[in-house]
């Protein structure tokens, strides 16, 4: 049998061979040359650098988030030097930065939400027939004393997901129901910086008649955001039959993978099962991009 020492040597050689081979790619070469660090550090990170190169190539002629080909939509897997070690993280691309700024601007966002109306929904758009049928029935039947499922609405950036649910909520508000829309990544940030208000905010989100968790999956997943915030809110809403909506750029299966980031598949599945109980799942397929 081969000794451990020999096996290690063989693995090391093969990583080194990959590193040398990878340099036939110009982008790879330029990228590693930009780092002033011990070569061994570059060699051991070969496959991560290759992931970065793939992202950069996807980004090259990209026209916007709708067409993003990266696994993590709107983000580039990127290297950074930290205490003489190379660390990789997900860096928002230029389009994602714009999107984040827009979503973080409360005034713009609230204005858009307030302006959404059922009468302006384009009912002839084929990609939306299914969702429009669903929401029409929902508005006609909603009653906060009964069990009413919400929607997990997913599709590409800018296809009108937030607009559609906002239009539904605006109708129900006219009937006197209480609604709330939270942009999930911003909610997490706000909860962190206003720890004193955490309990009351969660309590409010657990009890409002209709809740939209907007853009789930766009947040940086942590145990805290998944289990303590999302998990808690969903558990209570499920127990109390409170109607909950979600919009996402990811399918439920993709979301489950994202939530399992720390390889905690059980915890991710627990949240996903709650979402499945709370909602019907509809995709807006290849809808026209509504962003100007
Ligand atoms: P998504 O949530 O899918 O990323 P949005 O709902 O934010 O997309 O829609 C993108 C843009 O298009 C927004 O500025 C929104 O106000 C606008 N929009 C979406 N649907 C309509 C519609 N039916 N009529 C008018 N504007 C719309
Ligand atoms: Mg949206």
Tab-separated table of N, CA, C and O in Angstrom, residues 26-99:
chain	number	residue	atom	x	y	z
A	26	UNK	N	-5.559	33.135	-20.352
A	26	UNK	CA	-5.026	34.489	-20.139
A	26	UNK	C	-5.627	35.168	-18.905
A	26	UNK	O	-4.902	35.788	-18.116
A	27	UNK	N	-6.933	35.040	-18.741
A	27	UNK	CA	-7.596	35.700	-17.605
A	27	UNK	C	-7.071	35.137	-16.290
A	27	UNK	O	-6.798	35.877	-15.342
A	28	UNK	N	-6.929	33.815	-16.237
A	28	UNK	CA	-6.409	33.174	-15.036
A	28	UNK	C	-5.020	33.720	-14.712
A	28	UNK	O	-4.716	34.097	-13.582
A	29	UNK	N	-4.200	33.780	-15.759
A	29	UNK	CA	-2.815	34.223	-15.571
A	29	UNK	C	-2.766	35.663	-15.031
A	29	UNK	O	-2.060	35.952	-14.066
A	30	UNK	N	-3.552	36.532	-15.670
A	30	UNK	CA	-3.573	37.934	-15.239
A	30	UNK	C	-4.053	38.043	-13.788
A	30	UNK	O	-3.515	38.817	-13.008
A	31	UNK	N	-5.060	37.254	-13.485
A	31	UNK	CA	-5.628	37.315	-12.134
A	31	UNK	C	-4.607	36.897	-11.075
A	31	UNK	O	-4.369	37.620	-10.103
A	32	UNK	N	-3.948	35.765	-11.287
A	32	UNK	CA	-2.996	35.318	-10.255
A	32	UNK	C	-1.779	36.233	-10.191
A	32	UNK	O	-1.217	36.447	-9.120
A	33	UNK	N	-1.411	36.819	-11.348
A	33	UNK	CA	-0.268	37.734	-11.341
A	33	UNK	C	-0.547	38.993	-10.540
A	33	UNK	O	0.374	39.673	-10.087
A	34	UNK	N	-1.823	39.313	-10.384
A	34	UNK	CA	-2.146	40.539	-9.649
A	34	UNK	C	-1.974	40.352	-8.138
A	34	UNK	O	-2.101	41.304	-7.380
A	35	UNK	N	-1.697	39.130	-7.708
A	35	UNK	CA	-1.502	38.884	-6.275
A	35	UNK	C	-0.031	38.730	-5.913
A	35	UNK	O	0.656	37.881	-6.469
A	36	UNK	N	0.400	39.568	-4.986
A	36	UNK	CA	1.773	39.508	-4.540
A	36	UNK	C	1.816	38.634	-3.278
A	36	UNK	O	1.741	39.126	-2.159
A	37	UNK	N	1.884	37.333	-3.520
A	37	UNK	CA	1.796	36.410	-2.393
A	37	UNK	C	2.604	35.153	-2.738
A	37	UNK	O	2.876	34.875	-3.911
A	38	UNK	N	2.964	34.419	-1.748
A	38	UNK	CA	3.711	33.189	-1.924
A	38	UNK	C	3.034	32.269	-2.952
A	38	UNK	O	1.813	32.097	-2.921
A	39	UNK	N	3.846	31.681	-3.853
A	39	UNK	CA	3.226	30.893	-4.927
A	39	UNK	C	2.403	29.710	-4.398
A	39	UNK	O	1.373	29.361	-4.978
A	40	UNK	N	2.846	29.137	-3.311
A	40	UNK	CA	2.111	28.004	-2.746
A	40	UNK	C	0.644	28.378	-2.446
A	40	UNK	O	-0.283	27.607	-2.674
A	41	UNK	N	0.463	29.600	-1.989
A	41	UNK	CA	-0.882	30.105	-1.675
A	41	UNK	C	-1.748	30.163	-2.947
A	41	UNK	O	-2.944	29.882	-2.910
A	42	UNK	N	-1.089	30.477	-4.067
A	42	UNK	CA	-1.825	30.517	-5.337
A	42	UNK	C	-2.145	29.101	-5.800
A	42	UNK	O	-3.253	28.810	-6.248
A	43	UNK	N	-1.150	28.223	-5.649
A	43	UNK	CA	-1.329	26.843	-6.115
A	43	UNK	C	-2.496	26.158	-5.412
A	43	UNK	O	-3.362	25.574	-6.041
A	44	UNK	N	-2.555	26.284	-4.108
A	44	UNK	CA	-3.623	25.590	-3.372
A	44	UNK	C	-5.012	26.177	-3.671
A	44	UNK	O	-6.021	25.525	-3.411
A	45	UNK	N	-5.044	27.387	-4.222
A	45	UNK	CA	-6.337	28.007	-4.525
A	45	UNK	C	-6.707	27.925	-6.007
A	45	UNK	O	-7.631	28.615	-6.452
A	46	UNK	N	-5.979	27.074	-6.771
A	46	UNK	CA	-6.205	26.999	-8.215
A	46	UNK	C	-7.684	26.886	-8.585
A	46	UNK	O	-8.189	27.666	-9.390
A	47	UNK	N	-8.376	25.928	-7.998
A	47	UNK	CA	-9.751	25.709	-8.464
A	47	UNK	C	-10.669	26.873	-8.071
A	47	UNK	O	-11.584	27.214	-8.807
A	48	UNK	N	-10.365	27.527	-6.959
A	48	UNK	CA	-11.168	28.705	-6.592
A	48	UNK	C	-10.911	29.862	-7.564
A	48	UNK	O	-11.831	30.563	-7.972
A	49	UNK	N	-9.630	30.025	-7.947
A	49	UNK	CA	-9.315	31.057	-8.939
A	49	UNK	C	-10.044	30.755	-10.254
A	49	UNK	O	-10.511	31.655	-10.945
A	50	UNK	N	-10.120	29.467	-10.584
A	50	UNK	CA	-10.824	29.106	-11.816
A	50	UNK	C	-12.306	29.448	-11.728
A	50	UNK	O	-12.910	29.869	-12.712
A	51	UNK	N	-12.885	29.299	-10.539
A	51	UNK	CA	-14.289	29.695	-10.360
A	51	UNK	C	-14.442	31.202	-10.573
A	51	UNK	O	-15.401	31.664	-11.173
A	52	UNK	N	-13.462	31.961	-10.056
A	52	UNK	CA	-13.506	33.419	-10.265
A	52	UNK	C	-13.433	33.741	-11.752
A	52	UNK	O	-14.203	34.563	-12.261
A	53	UNK	N	-12.511	33.055	-12.451
A	53	UNK	CA	-12.345	33.310	-13.885
A	53	UNK	C	-13.655	33.035	-14.621
A	53	UNK	O	-14.075	33.810	-15.487
A	54	UNK	N	-14.330	31.954	-14.239
A	54	UNK	CA	-15.601	31.631	-14.889
A	54	UNK	C	-16.625	32.751	-14.671
A	54	UNK	O	-17.305	33.178	-15.600
A	55	UNK	N	-16.684	33.239	-13.436
A	55	UNK	CA	-17.591	34.364	-13.144
A	55	UNK	C	-17.232	35.580	-14.008
A	55	UNK	O	-18.103	36.194	-14.613
A	56	UNK	N	-15.945	35.905	-14.060
A	56	UNK	CA	-15.530	37.099	-14.802
A	56	UNK	C	-15.889	36.984	-16.282
A	56	UNK	O	-16.294	37.954	-16.910
A	57	UNK	N	-15.761	35.763	-16.809
A	57	UNK	CA	-16.127	35.548	-18.212
A	57	UNK	C	-17.630	35.706	-18.415
A	57	UNK	O	-18.078	36.286	-19.389
A	58	UNK	N	-18.410	35.185	-17.458
A	58	UNK	CA	-19.869	35.351	-17.531
A	58	UNK	C	-20.240	36.826	-17.511
A	58	UNK	O	-21.180	37.257	-18.163
A	59	UNK	N	-19.462	37.598	-16.712
A	59	UNK	CA	-19.794	39.023	-16.527
A	59	UNK	C	-19.419	39.879	-17.736
A	59	UNK	O	-19.942	40.978	-17.891
A	60	UNK	N	-18.514	39.364	-18.551
A	60	UNK	CA	-17.910	40.198	-19.584
A	60	UNK	C	-18.914	40.919	-20.491
A	60	UNK	O	-18.859	42.127	-20.625
A	61	UNK	N	-19.833	40.182	-21.097
A	61	UNK	CA	-20.776	40.871	-21.980
A	61	UNK	C	-22.185	40.915	-21.400
A	61	UNK	O	-23.158	41.030	-22.120
A	62	UNK	N	-22.250	40.834	-20.096
A	62	UNK	CA	-23.558	40.754	-19.437
A	62	UNK	C	-24.286	42.094	-19.503
A	62	UNK	O	-23.686	43.150	-19.333
A	63	UNK	N	-25.609	42.033	-19.759
A	63	UNK	CA	-26.377	43.273	-19.889
A	63	UNK	C	-27.191	43.605	-18.631
A	63	UNK	O	-27.801	44.653	-18.535
A	64	UNK	N	-27.225	42.685	-17.702
A	64	UNK	CA	-27.996	42.967	-16.491
A	64	UNK	C	-28.351	41.717	-15.735
A	64	UNK	O	-28.108	40.609	-16.201
A	65	UNK	N	-28.947	41.901	-14.563
A	65	UNK	CA	-29.219	40.771	-13.669
A	65	UNK	C	-30.123	39.702	-14.276
A	65	UNK	O	-30.008	38.523	-13.965
A	66	UNK	N	-31.014	40.125	-15.170
A	66	UNK	CA	-31.935	39.170	-15.804
A	66	UNK	C	-31.172	38.072	-16.530
A	66	UNK	O	-31.629	36.946	-16.625
A	67	UNK	N	-30.012	38.440	-17.083
A	67	UNK	CA	-29.268	37.448	-17.867
A	67	UNK	C	-28.070	36.870	-17.130
A	67	UNK	O	-27.225	36.214	-17.727
A	68	UNK	N	-27.979	37.118	-15.839
A	68	UNK	CA	-26.805	36.686	-15.080
A	68	UNK	C	-26.626	35.171	-15.145
A	68	UNK	O	-27.554	34.407	-14.917
A	69	UNK	N	-25.401	34.751	-15.481
A	69	UNK	CA	-25.131	33.320	-15.602
A	69	UNK	C	-24.370	32.761	-14.401
A	69	UNK	O	-24.077	31.574	-14.346
A	70	UNK	N	-24.051	33.624	-13.458
A	70	UNK	CA	-23.311	33.136	-12.286
A	70	UNK	C	-24.224	32.333	-11.354
A	70	UNK	O	-25.421	32.593	-11.291
A	71	UNK	N	-23.634	31.376	-10.664
A	71	UNK	CA	-24.424	30.497	-9.786
A	71	UNK	C	-25.130	31.316	-8.703
A	71	UNK	O	-26.272	31.054	-8.353
A	72	UNK	N	-24.430	32.322	-8.209
A	72	UNK	CA	-24.978	33.194	-7.189
A	72	UNK	C	-25.371	34.479	-7.918
A	72	UNK	O	-24.523	35.346	-8.156
A	73	UNK	N	-26.639	34.601	-8.291
A	73	UNK	CA	-27.055	35.684	-9.185
A	73	UNK	C	-26.649	37.065	-8.668
A	73	UNK	O	-26.978	37.427	-7.539
A	74	UNK	N	-25.924	37.815	-9.531
A	74	UNK	CA	-25.519	39.163	-9.164
A	74	UNK	C	-24.225	39.244	-8.361
A	74	UNK	O	-23.809	40.317	-7.943
A	75	UNK	N	-23.597	38.103	-8.142
A	75	UNK	CA	-22.372	38.098	-7.330
A	75	UNK	C	-21.220	37.404	-8.052
A	75	UNK	O	-21.412	36.429	-8.774
A	76	UNK	N	-20.029	37.922	-7.820
A	76	UNK	CA	-18.806	37.351	-8.377
A	76	UNK	C	-18.009	36.718	-7.238
A	76	UNK	O	-17.823	37.344	-6.193
A	77	UNK	N	-17.579	35.505	-7.440
A	77	UNK	CA	-16.748	34.816	-6.445
A	77	UNK	C	-15.354	35.419	-6.564
A	77	UNK	O	-14.710	35.285	-7.601
A	78	UNK	N	-14.926	36.134	-5.534
A	78	UNK	CA	-13.763	37.002	-5.713
A	78	UNK	C	-12.658	36.826	-4.674
A	78	UNK	O	-12.941	36.676	-3.486
A	79	UNK	N	-11.392	36.840	-5.104
A	79	UNK	CA	-10.288	36.672	-4.153
A	79	UNK	C	-9.849	37.992	-3.522
A	79	UNK	O	-9.912	39.038	-4.164
A	80	UNK	N	-9.411	37.905	-2.296
A	80	UNK	CA	-8.849	39.089	-1.644
A	80	UNK	C	-7.736	38.654	-0.709
A	80	UNK	O	-7.834	37.598	-0.078
A	81	UNK	N	-6.699	39.474	-0.652
A	81	UNK	CA	-5.566	39.128	0.198
A	81	UNK	C	-5.840	39.574	1.634
A	81	UNK	O	-6.249	40.708	1.874
A	82	UNK	N	-5.665	38.657	2.553
A	82	UNK	CA	-5.979	38.959	3.937
A	82	UNK	C	-4.925	38.279	4.803
A	82	UNK	O	-4.852	37.046	4.839
A	83	UNK	N	-4.075	39.065	5.471
A	83	UNK	CA	-2.969	38.527	6.271
A	83	UNK	C	-2.122	37.496	5.525
A	83	UNK	O	-1.914	36.381	6.005
A	84	UNK	N	-1.729	37.852	4.300
A	84	UNK	CA	-0.920	36.966	3.454
A	84	UNK	C	-1.611	35.675	3.051
A	84	UNK	O	-0.967	34.729	2.603
A	85	UNK	N	-2.896	35.610	3.202
A	85	UNK	CA	-3.671	34.453	2.750
A	85	UNK	C	-4.708	34.970	1.756
A	85	UNK	O	-5.169	36.106	1.859
A	86	UNK	N	-5.066	34.091	0.790
A	86	UNK	CA	-6.105	34.507	-0.145
A	86	UNK	C	-7.442	33.973	0.342
A	86	UNK	O	-7.598	32.778	0.574
A	87	UNK	N	-8.375	34.899	0.501
A	87	UNK	CA	-9.725	34.509	0.938
A	87	UNK	C	-10.682	34.851	-0.197
A	87	UNK	O	-10.504	35.846	-0.878
A	88	UNK	N	-11.693	34.007	-0.362
A	88	UNK	CA	-12.676	34.270	-1.421
A	88	UNK	C	-14.004	34.662	-0.795
A	88	UNK	O	-14.387	34.156	0.238
A	89	UNK	N	-14.682	35.599	-1.457
A	89	UNK	CA	-16.005	35.986	-0.970
A	89	UNK	C	-16.876	36.347	-2.162
A	89	UNK	O	-16.390	36.481	-3.290
A	90	UNK	N	-18.181	36.505	-1.919
A	90	UNK	CA	-19.095	36.891	-2.999
A	90	UNK	C	-19.233	38.402	-3.040
A	90	UNK	O	-19.712	39.007	-2.093
A	91	UNK	N	-18.773	38.971	-4.149
A	91	UNK	CA	-18.783	40.423	-4.281
A	91	UNK	C	-19.927	40.819	-5.228
A	91	UNK	O	-20.034	40.246	-6.323
A	92	UNK	N	-20.774	41.765	-4.840
A	92	UNK	CA	-21.869	42.144	-5.744
A	92	UNK	C	-21.340	42.776	-7.028
A	92	UNK	O	-20.388	43.569	-6.977
A	93	UNK	N	-21.905	42.418	-8.173
A	93	UNK	CA	-21.462	42.997	-9.453
A	93	UNK	C	-22.048	44.408	-9.567
A	93	UNK	O	-22.834	44.828	-8.710
A	94	UNK	N	-21.709	45.135	-10.632
A	94	UNK	CA	-22.162	46.535	-10.727
A	94	UNK	C	-23.694	46.622	-10.783
A	94	UNK	O	-24.305	47.520	-10.214
A	95	UNK	N	-24.334	45.650	-11.444
A	95	UNK	CA	-25.798	45.689	-11.533
A	95	UNK	C	-26.423	45.398	-10.167
A	95	UNK	O	-27.430	45.978	-9.798
A	96	UNK	N	-25.822	44.470	-9.444
A	96	UNK	CA	-26.345	44.125	-8.126
A	96	UNK	C	-26.190	45.295	-7.167
A	96	UNK	O	-27.068	45.550	-6.349
A	97	UNK	N	-25.069	46.026	-7.309
A	97	UNK	CA	-24.865	47.197	-6.443
A	97	UNK	C	-25.993	48.198	-6.657
A	97	UNK	O	-26.538	48.755	-5.720
A	98	UNK	N	-26.332	48.408	-7.939
A	98	UNK	CA	-27.425	49.335	-8.275
A	98	UNK	C	-28.729	48.858	-7.646
A	98	UNK	O	-29.488	49.630	-7.073
A	99	UNK	N	-28.964	47.552	-7.794
A	99	UNK	CA	-30.194	46.949	-7.269
A	99	UNK	C	-30.278	47.125	-5.737
A	99	UNK	O	-31.305	47.528	-5.210
